[in-house]
Structure formats: structure tokens, C-alpha cells
mmCIF file of C-alpha atoms in Angstrom:
data_model
loop_
_atom_site.group_PDB
_atom_site.id
_atom_site.type_symbol
_atom_site.label_atom_id
_atom_site.label_comp_id
_atom_site.label_asym_id
_atom_site.label_seq_id
_atom_site.Cartn_x
_atom_site.Cartn_y
_atom_site.Cartn_z
ATOM 1 C CA MET A 1 -255.618 -132.162 143.051
ATOM 2 C CA LYS A 2 -255.520 -128.739 141.407
ATOM 3 C CA LYS A 3 -258.212 -128.277 138.805
ATOM 4 C CA SER A 4 -256.920 -127.257 135.378
ATOM 5 C CA ARG A 5 -258.222 -124.070 133.825
ATOM 6 C CA THR A 6 -257.637 -124.952 130.153
ATOM 7 C CA GLU A 7 -257.914 -127.992 127.887
ATOM 8 C CA LEU A 8 -254.270 -127.465 126.943
ATOM 9 C CA GLU A 9 -253.194 -128.142 130.520
ATOM 10 C CA ASP A 10 -255.197 -131.404 130.460
ATOM 11 C CA VAL A 11 -253.588 -132.409 127.144
ATOM 12 C CA VAL A 12 -250.092 -131.632 128.454
ATOM 13 C CA LEU A 13 -250.804 -133.607 131.646
ATOM 14 C CA GLN A 14 -251.896 -136.640 129.591
ATOM 15 C CA TYR A 15 -248.783 -136.298 127.422
ATOM 16 C CA ARG A 16 -246.510 -136.126 130.472
ATOM 17 C CA SER A 17 -248.230 -139.146 132.037
ATOM 18 C CA ASP A 18 -248.038 -141.314 128.889
ATOM 19 C CA GLY A 19 -244.508 -142.756 128.825
ATOM 20 C CA ILE A 20 -244.983 -144.086 125.294
ATOM 21 C CA LYS A 21 -246.011 -140.710 123.846
ATOM 22 C CA ASN A 22 -243.324 -138.731 125.619
ATOM 23 C CA GLY A 23 -240.698 -141.359 124.730
ATOM 24 C CA ARG A 24 -239.379 -141.632 128.305
ATOM 25 C CA GLY A 25 -241.248 -144.771 129.339
ATOM 26 C CA ARG A 26 -242.418 -142.928 132.441
ATOM 27 C CA LYS A 27 -244.208 -139.775 133.547
ATOM 28 C CA LEU A 28 -242.416 -136.508 132.905
ATOM 29 C CA SER A 29 -242.171 -134.078 135.821
ATOM 30 C CA THR A 30 -243.255 -130.482 135.404
ATOM 31 C CA ARG A 31 -239.617 -129.409 135.582
ATOM 32 C CA GLU A 32 -238.620 -131.813 132.811
ATOM 33 C CA PHE A 33 -241.497 -130.689 130.594
ATOM 34 C CA ALA A 34 -240.701 -127.015 131.208
ATOM 35 C CA LYS A 35 -237.089 -127.655 130.245
ATOM 36 C CA GLN A 36 -238.128 -129.398 127.017
ATOM 37 C CA VAL A 37 -240.270 -126.431 125.893
ATOM 38 C CA ASP A 38 -237.689 -123.879 127.128
ATOM 39 C CA ILE A 39 -240.012 -122.276 129.710
ATOM 40 C CA GLY A 40 -238.994 -121.714 133.313
ATOM 41 C CA GLU A 41 -240.791 -123.971 135.787
ATOM 42 C CA SER A 42 -242.186 -121.058 137.823
ATOM 43 C CA THR A 43 -243.161 -119.318 134.577
ATOM 44 C CA LEU A 44 -245.041 -122.425 133.445
ATOM 45 C CA TYR A 45 -247.009 -122.496 136.722
ATOM 46 C CA LEU A 46 -247.899 -118.842 136.129
ATOM 47 C CA ARG A 47 -249.050 -119.627 132.566
ATOM 48 C CA TRP A 48 -251.360 -122.413 133.791
ATOM 49 C CA ARG A 49 -252.805 -120.028 136.400
ATOM 50 C CA GLU A 50 -253.139 -117.172 133.903
ATOM 51 C CA PRO A 51 -253.442 -118.748 130.431
ATOM 52 C CA GLU A 52 -253.930 -115.367 128.751
ATOM 53 C CA SER A 53 -250.289 -114.587 129.621
ATOM 54 C CA PHE A 54 -248.941 -117.288 127.244
ATOM 55 C CA GLN A 55 -246.642 -115.953 124.534
ATOM 56 C CA ASP A 56 -246.885 -117.201 120.946
ATOM 57 C CA LYS A 57 -243.351 -118.625 120.988
ATOM 58 C CA GLU A 58 -244.187 -120.596 124.150
ATOM 59 C CA LEU A 59 -247.344 -122.054 122.598
ATOM 60 C CA LEU A 60 -245.344 -122.904 119.450
ATOM 61 C CA ALA A 61 -242.738 -124.780 121.541
ATOM 62 C CA ILE A 62 -245.504 -126.756 123.315
ATOM 63 C CA ALA A 63 -247.228 -127.531 119.999
ATOM 64 C CA GLU A 64 -244.002 -128.875 118.451
ATOM 65 C CA PHE A 65 -243.137 -130.923 121.551
ATOM 66 C CA ILE A 66 -246.528 -132.670 121.936
ATOM 67 C CA GLY A 67 -247.083 -132.925 118.159
ATOM 68 C CA MET A 68 -250.222 -130.792 117.872
ATOM 69 C CA PRO A 69 -251.004 -128.008 115.364
ATOM 70 C CA LEU A 70 -250.356 -124.515 116.709
ATOM 71 C CA GLU A 71 -253.901 -123.278 116.013
ATOM 72 C CA GLN A 72 -255.353 -126.180 117.985
ATOM 73 C CA VAL A 73 -252.960 -125.467 120.874
ATOM 74 C CA LYS A 74 -254.065 -121.818 120.889
ATOM 75 C CA GLU A 75 -257.735 -122.841 120.984
ATOM 76 C CA LYS A 76 -257.118 -125.197 123.906
ATOM 77 C CA ALA A 77 -255.157 -122.494 125.780
ATOM 78 C CA ILE A 78 -258.378 -120.517 126.319
ATOM 79 C CA ILE A 79 -259.932 -120.682 129.812
ATOM 80 C CA LYS A 80 -262.690 -123.242 130.094
ATOM 81 C CA LYS A 81 -266.269 -122.085 130.485
ATOM 82 C CA THR A 82 -267.656 -123.439 133.748
ATOM 83 C CA PRO A 83 -270.943 -122.908 135.631
ATOM 84 C CA ASP A 84 -268.990 -120.631 137.958
ATOM 85 C CA ASN A 85 -268.183 -118.115 135.253
ATOM 86 C CA GLN A 86 -271.431 -118.503 133.282
ATOM 87 C CA SER A 87 -274.180 -116.185 134.451
ATOM 88 C CA SER A 88 -277.835 -117.092 134.292
ATOM 89 C CA PRO A 89 -280.415 -114.785 132.665
ATOM 90 C CA SER A 90 -281.719 -113.831 136.104
ATOM 91 C CA GLN A 91 -278.200 -112.991 137.258
ATOM 92 C CA GLU A 92 -277.610 -110.922 134.130
ATOM 93 C CA SER A 93 -280.907 -109.119 134.685
ATOM 94 C CA SER A 94 -279.994 -108.439 138.302
ATOM 95 C CA SER A 95 -276.560 -107.261 137.214
ATOM 96 C CA ASN A 96 -278.111 -104.941 134.644
ATOM 97 C CA LYS A 97 -280.458 -103.543 137.285
ATOM 98 C CA ASN A 98 -277.568 -102.986 139.656
ATOM 99 C CA SER A 99 -275.619 -101.262 136.893
ATOM 100 C CA ALA A 100 -278.590 -99.033 136.185
ATOM 101 C CA LEU A 101 -278.874 -98.182 139.878
ATOM 102 C CA VAL A 102 -275.180 -97.388 140.027
ATOM 103 C CA GLU A 103 -275.525 -95.150 136.987
ATOM 104 C CA LYS A 104 -278.459 -93.373 138.622
ATOM 105 C CA GLU A 105 -276.684 -93.019 141.942
ATOM 106 C CA SER A 106 -273.337 -91.948 140.544
ATOM 107 C CA PRO A 107 -274.517 -88.454 139.481
ATOM 108 C CA LEU A 108 -275.860 -87.988 142.999
ATOM 109 C CA LYS A 109 -272.561 -89.105 144.465
ATOM 110 C CA ARG A 110 -270.705 -86.803 142.123
ATOM 111 C CA SER A 111 -273.009 -83.928 143.051
ATOM 112 C CA ASN A 112 -272.699 -84.472 146.813
ATOM 113 C CA PRO A 113 -269.595 -82.214 147.139
ATOM 114 C CA TYR A 114 -271.451 -79.489 145.225
ATOM 115 C CA PHE A 115 -274.492 -79.742 147.501
ATOM 116 C CA ARG A 116 -272.239 -79.711 150.559
ATOM 117 C CA PHE A 117 -270.531 -76.559 149.282
ATOM 118 C CA VAL A 118 -273.860 -74.844 148.545
ATOM 119 C CA SER A 119 -275.222 -75.830 151.964
ATOM 120 C CA PHE A 120 -272.114 -74.504 153.697
ATOM 121 C CA ALA A 121 -272.306 -71.234 151.740
ATOM 122 C CA LEU A 122 -275.978 -70.812 152.697
ATOM 123 C CA LEU A 123 -275.180 -71.419 156.368
ATOM 124 C CA VAL A 124 -272.391 -68.820 156.244
ATOM 125 C CA ALA A 125 -274.722 -66.323 154.543
ATOM 126 C CA ILE A 126 -277.437 -66.895 157.161
ATOM 127 C CA PHE A 127 -274.900 -66.541 159.979
ATOM 128 C CA LEU A 128 -273.521 -63.275 158.564
ATOM 129 C CA SER A 129 -277.048 -61.950 158.034
ATOM 130 C CA VAL A 130 -277.931 -62.649 161.667
ATOM 131 C CA ILE A 131 -274.711 -60.997 162.888
ATOM 132 C CA LEU A 132 -275.176 -57.900 160.706
ATOM 133 C CA ASN A 133 -278.787 -57.516 161.808
ATOM 134 C CA ALA A 134 -277.713 -57.847 165.427
ATOM 135 C CA VAL A 135 -274.935 -55.216 165.166
ATOM 136 C CA PRO A 136 -277.276 -52.212 165.606
ATOM 137 C CA ILE A 137 -278.694 -53.850 168.735
ATOM 138 C CA PHE A 138 -275.206 -54.444 170.142
ATOM 139 C CA LYS A 139 -274.249 -50.867 169.285
ATOM 140 C CA LYS A 140 -277.188 -49.583 171.300
ATOM 141 C CA TRP A 141 -275.988 -51.606 174.281
ATOM 142 C CA LEU A 142 -272.325 -50.596 173.948
ATOM 143 C CA LEU A 143 -272.612 -46.910 173.043
ATOM 144 C CA PRO A 144 -273.070 -44.285 175.769
ATOM 145 C CA VAL A 145 -276.618 -43.320 176.658
ATOM 146 C CA GLU A 146 -277.994 -40.619 174.379
ATOM 147 C CA ILE A 147 -279.826 -37.695 175.981
ATOM 148 C CA HIS A 148 -282.053 -35.559 173.762
ATOM 149 C CA SER A 149 -283.211 -32.096 174.814
ATOM 150 C CA THR A 150 -284.816 -29.073 173.164
ATOM 151 C CA PHE A 151 -283.846 -25.512 174.112
ATOM 152 C CA GLN A 152 -285.165 -22.037 173.373
ATOM 153 C CA GLY A 153 -283.149 -18.840 173.909
ATOM 154 C CA HIS A 154 -281.309 -15.894 172.366
ATOM 155 C CA ALA A 155 -277.771 -14.721 171.590
ATOM 156 C CA GLU A 156 -276.227 -11.267 171.125
ATOM 157 C CA ASP A 157 -272.954 -9.555 170.382
ATOM 158 C CA LEU A 158 -271.286 -7.778 173.298
ATOM 159 C CA ASP A 159 -269.932 -4.273 173.050
ATOM 160 C CA ALA A 160 -266.204 -4.030 173.728
ATOM 161 C CA ASP A 161 -266.719 -1.498 176.531
ATOM 162 C CA GLU A 162 -269.329 -3.668 178.228
ATOM 163 C CA LEU A 163 -267.497 -6.980 177.875
ATOM 164 C CA GLY A 164 -266.059 -7.122 181.383
ATOM 165 C CA GLN A 165 -269.348 -6.330 183.107
ATOM 166 C CA ALA A 166 -271.442 -8.501 180.783
ATOM 167 C CA LEU A 167 -269.520 -11.747 181.275
ATOM 168 C CA ASP A 168 -269.702 -13.795 184.448
ATOM 169 C CA LEU A 169 -265.953 -14.346 184.572
ATOM 170 C CA HIS A 170 -263.422 -15.871 186.881
ATOM 171 C CA SER A 171 -260.503 -13.668 187.808
ATOM 172 C CA LYS A 172 -257.078 -14.122 186.238
ATOM 173 C CA LEU A 173 -255.555 -17.202 187.901
ATOM 174 C CA TYR A 174 -253.026 -18.827 185.520
ATOM 175 C CA ASN A 175 -250.513 -18.249 182.783
ATOM 176 C CA TYR A 176 -250.165 -20.880 180.043
ATOM 177 C CA LYS A 177 -247.480 -21.872 177.572
ATOM 178 C CA LEU A 178 -248.138 -24.027 174.480
ATOM 179 C CA ILE A 179 -245.085 -26.036 173.350
ATOM 180 C CA ASP A 180 -244.528 -27.856 170.019
ATOM 181 C CA LEU A 181 -248.147 -27.514 168.962
ATOM 182 C CA ILE A 182 -248.362 -29.724 165.866
ATOM 183 C CA THR A 183 -251.193 -28.568 163.615
ATOM 184 C CA THR A 184 -252.663 -30.687 160.818
ATOM 185 C CA THR A 185 -255.243 -29.377 158.351
ATOM 186 C CA ARG A 186 -256.977 -31.846 156.057
ATOM 187 C CA GLY A 187 -259.742 -30.483 153.888
ATOM 188 C CA GLY A 188 -262.006 -28.536 156.222
ATOM 189 C CA LYS A 189 -260.804 -30.341 159.359
ATOM 190 C CA ILE A 190 -258.056 -29.266 161.741
ATOM 191 C CA GLU A 191 -256.240 -31.046 164.575
ATOM 192 C CA MET A 192 -253.720 -29.768 167.147
ATOM 193 C CA THR A 193 -251.579 -31.719 169.602
ATOM 194 C CA GLY A 194 -248.816 -30.562 171.902
ATOM 195 C CA THR A 195 -247.709 -29.863 175.469
ATOM 196 C CA LEU A 196 -249.238 -27.320 177.839
ATOM 197 C CA GLU A 197 -247.396 -25.818 180.824
ATOM 198 C CA TRP A 198 -249.141 -23.553 183.294
ATOM 199 C CA SER A 199 -248.325 -21.642 186.454
ATOM 200 C CA SER A 200 -250.508 -20.231 189.216
ATOM 201 C CA LEU A 201 -250.373 -16.442 189.584
ATOM 202 C CA LEU A 202 -251.554 -16.828 193.166
ATOM 203 C CA GLU A 203 -248.444 -18.909 193.909
ATOM 204 C CA GLY A 204 -245.827 -16.655 192.343
ATOM 205 C CA GLY A 205 -246.173 -17.593 188.679
ATOM 206 C CA GLU A 206 -243.664 -20.471 188.652
ATOM 207 C CA VAL A 207 -244.298 -23.417 186.319
ATOM 208 C CA ASP A 208 -246.325 -25.878 188.293
ATOM 209 C CA LYS A 209 -247.811 -28.503 186.003
ATOM 210 C CA THR A 210 -247.459 -30.021 182.542
ATOM 211 C CA ALA A 211 -250.254 -31.675 180.568
ATOM 212 C CA ILE A 212 -251.156 -32.925 177.095
ATOM 213 C CA PHE A 213 -253.078 -30.481 174.914
ATOM 214 C CA SER A 214 -255.230 -31.740 172.012
ATOM 215 C CA ALA A 215 -257.875 -30.013 169.911
ATOM 216 C CA SER A 216 -259.935 -30.715 166.811
ATOM 217 C CA GLY A 217 -262.493 -28.816 164.816
ATOM 218 C CA THR A 218 -263.283 -27.050 161.567
ATOM 219 C CA HIS A 219 -261.089 -24.743 159.497
ATOM 220 C CA ILE A 220 -262.876 -22.502 156.990
ATOM 221 C CA GLY A 221 -260.936 -19.756 155.256
ATOM 222 C CA ASP A 222 -258.812 -18.031 157.909
ATOM 223 C CA THR A 223 -261.059 -19.048 160.810
ATOM 224 C CA ALA A 224 -260.694 -22.183 162.923
ATOM 225 C CA ALA A 225 -263.131 -23.279 165.627
ATOM 226 C CA LEU A 226 -261.960 -26.132 167.850
ATOM 227 C CA ILE A 227 -262.880 -28.042 170.969
ATOM 228 C CA TYR A 228 -259.828 -28.670 173.100
ATOM 229 C CA ALA A 229 -259.029 -31.064 175.933
ATOM 230 C CA ILE A 230 -256.233 -30.856 178.501
ATOM 231 C CA GLU A 231 -255.144 -34.113 180.149
ATOM 232 C CA ASP A 232 -252.967 -34.041 183.267
ATOM 233 C CA GLU A 233 -251.778 -37.640 183.536
ATOM 234 C CA ILE A 234 -249.856 -37.101 186.779
ATOM 235 C CA TYR A 235 -252.730 -35.633 188.798
ATOM 236 C CA GLN A 236 -255.402 -37.477 186.787
ATOM 237 C CA GLU A 237 -257.202 -34.242 185.914
ATOM 238 C CA SER A 238 -258.791 -33.104 182.663
ATOM 239 C CA TRP A 239 -260.879 -30.212 181.377
ATOM 240 C CA ILE A 240 -262.270 -29.003 178.088
ATOM 241 C CA GLY A 241 -262.999 -25.716 176.352
ATOM 242 C CA THR A 242 -263.491 -24.011 173.011
ATOM 243 C CA LEU A 243 -260.900 -22.232 170.924
ATOM 244 C CA THR A 244 -261.531 -19.710 168.138
ATOM 245 C CA LEU A 245 -258.513 -18.695 166.068
ATOM 246 C CA HIS A 246 -257.649 -16.358 163.242
ATOM 247 C CA LEU A 247 -255.526 -18.876 161.362
ATOM 248 C CA PRO A 248 -254.297 -17.700 157.956
ATOM 249 C CA ARG A 249 -252.137 -19.950 155.778
ATOM 250 C CA SER A 250 -249.039 -17.990 156.794
ATOM 251 C CA GLY A 251 -247.997 -15.591 159.526
ATOM 252 C CA PRO A 252 -248.868 -15.498 163.243
ATOM 253 C CA ILE A 253 -252.057 -16.889 164.772
ATOM 254 C CA SER A 254 -254.269 -15.208 167.347
ATOM 255 C CA GLY A 255 -257.557 -15.957 169.022
ATOM 256 C CA TYR A 256 -259.452 -16.651 172.228
ATOM 257 C CA TRP A 257 -260.379 -19.606 174.375
ATOM 258 C CA VAL A 258 -263.357 -20.066 176.707
ATOM 259 C CA SER A 259 -263.711 -22.619 179.493
ATOM 260 C CA LEU A 260 -265.076 -23.154 182.996
ATOM 261 C CA HIS A 261 -262.833 -22.943 186.044
ATOM 262 C CA THR A 262 -263.658 -25.166 188.987
ATOM 263 C CA GLU A 263 -261.020 -23.802 191.372
ATOM 264 C CA GLU A 264 -262.058 -21.502 194.189
ATOM 265 C CA ASP A 265 -261.572 -17.857 193.170
ATOM 266 C CA PRO A 266 -260.845 -15.424 196.031
ATOM 267 C CA ILE A 267 -261.811 -12.388 193.924
ATOM 268 C CA SER A 268 -264.732 -13.358 191.667
ATOM 269 C CA ASP A 269 -267.574 -15.855 191.797
ATOM 270 C CA GLY A 270 -268.025 -16.202 188.018
ATOM 271 C CA PRO A 271 -267.476 -19.706 186.606
ATOM 272 C CA PHE A 272 -266.353 -18.759 183.092
ATOM 273 C CA ALA A 273 -262.745 -18.222 182.098
ATOM 274 C CA ILE A 274 -261.720 -16.474 178.917
ATOM 275 C CA GLY A 275 -258.215 -16.033 177.621
ATOM 276 C CA ARG A 276 -256.162 -14.774 174.716
ATOM 277 C CA VAL A 277 -254.046 -17.051 172.485
ATOM 278 C CA LYS A 278 -251.066 -15.992 170.384
ATOM 279 C CA LEU A 279 -249.035 -18.458 168.335
ATOM 280 C CA LYS A 280 -246.142 -18.095 165.930
ATOM 281 C CA ARG A 281 -244.896 -20.559 163.348
#
């Protein structure tokens, strides 16, 4: 049999069971009682299970039906105190200790995400520090080998009349044509890119090859000094040289280039090649 939770339920059960009191001469069913107090049967079951959900008008209807003062009905509608829901001093002490432990632990639990974030940030910082410290080492491995040398010597200007005899020159082998030479000056730096066509004088002077011309260097005042490179993508050939130009902000440009020829020269044994450059805007 289901155990009642309130004294009111016991009183109502006695009233339903006593045929003289209820005036029926027999036991009233739960449905009949619920109908008499104008409470749905399922609602009445809910009220017995959860007495705190009783409404005042429902308690008033029960009080009037069983002939009991309303205040007394309200008192009996309170859940009974049983050993199950009464805690001993030791249990209360243990509960208090557990609560204290929870209170002590909760700040740690709340701080765990913060500590995880700080730990992660430290790991990232350490990782980046290791990588940055290792970069110079990697650069040494990846960059070309550096060769350091020390030289002693002298330099001199050449007299115009002695220039031909003084220089160890190649003979005149080629004619060149610079096409669409785009020049960019930025601050004291200068860059040139364009197309170079050349023809061999030994083979009749007809245009033979086309290559990419690029140069970069320094531009100070009206003077530009550049290092140039010529790349022949078809024949997979390339060579470099130096270029000195009189390059004013307007007007034509003139200058000289110096390089080394590797082709066999039938006239001269000198390795150096020097040439004149003239450009117009």
C-alpha cells in the first residue's frame, strides 16, 4: 500500500473509509471524493504526491467537505517529517564539510580555463622563441657559401690616346639593340628591364638572338652605375656586366658597358669587351 506523505491524506482516507462520516454507508472511491471537492482525480493524485502544490481553494473545499477548520487542514497538508528526511548531527557535519570542500574546489575549477590558457600561451611563446633562435642557423644552411678574401692593388685613369693599347680587349664581334627598356628610379635606386637583340658581325650582321635584359644599381645626380644580366632562355645562356650611364632627368642617355666575352676571337686574345650605349626617351 502506498505510504501517505501528509497527515491530511491519512485524515481524508479515514473519512472516505468511514461510511457513517461520509454519509454514504460505504467507502468513497478516490474518484467520488475528488468529484465532491471539485478536483480532478489525476490532479488529486498529483497533490498527494506533491502536497506543496495544493491551492488554497482546493484545501478550503476539502476542509468544508470533511468538516475540519481550514487552518488545521493547511497544517496537516505539510509533508511529514520522517527519519529519511531528518539528518543526524554527523550527517550535517559531513554535509557542511563537503560544502566547504566544494567551495574550496570551485575557485580552482573556475580558474582551470585560465590556467589552461596561460599554459597554452607559454607553450606557444616557447615554441616561437625556439623557432626564431633557430632561423639564423637555418639561414646559414640555406644561403650560398660565403667566400671572404682580402686584396691589395692600385687603379689609374687611362689617357684617351692610350686607351686601345692599355686595355686587354676583345675585338668587335656584335651589334646590340635595346628594345622597350623600362626604367624605374626610386630614391637613389634604379632598375631597367627590356629586350635585347644582337647580331654577329662575323656572320653578316643579321639579327640572330633575342634575350631578356635586366639591370639594377644606384642613381646619384646624373650618373647611374648598374650591374646588368642578359638571359637567353632559348639557348639557356646568360652573362653579366657593368653599365655606367650619364642619365639626366630629361634628354638622351649615353654611357659605356664592360663585360667579358667567352667566344673565340679570331683577331684578339683579350677577354674584356667594352661598348658604347646610347638611349633616347
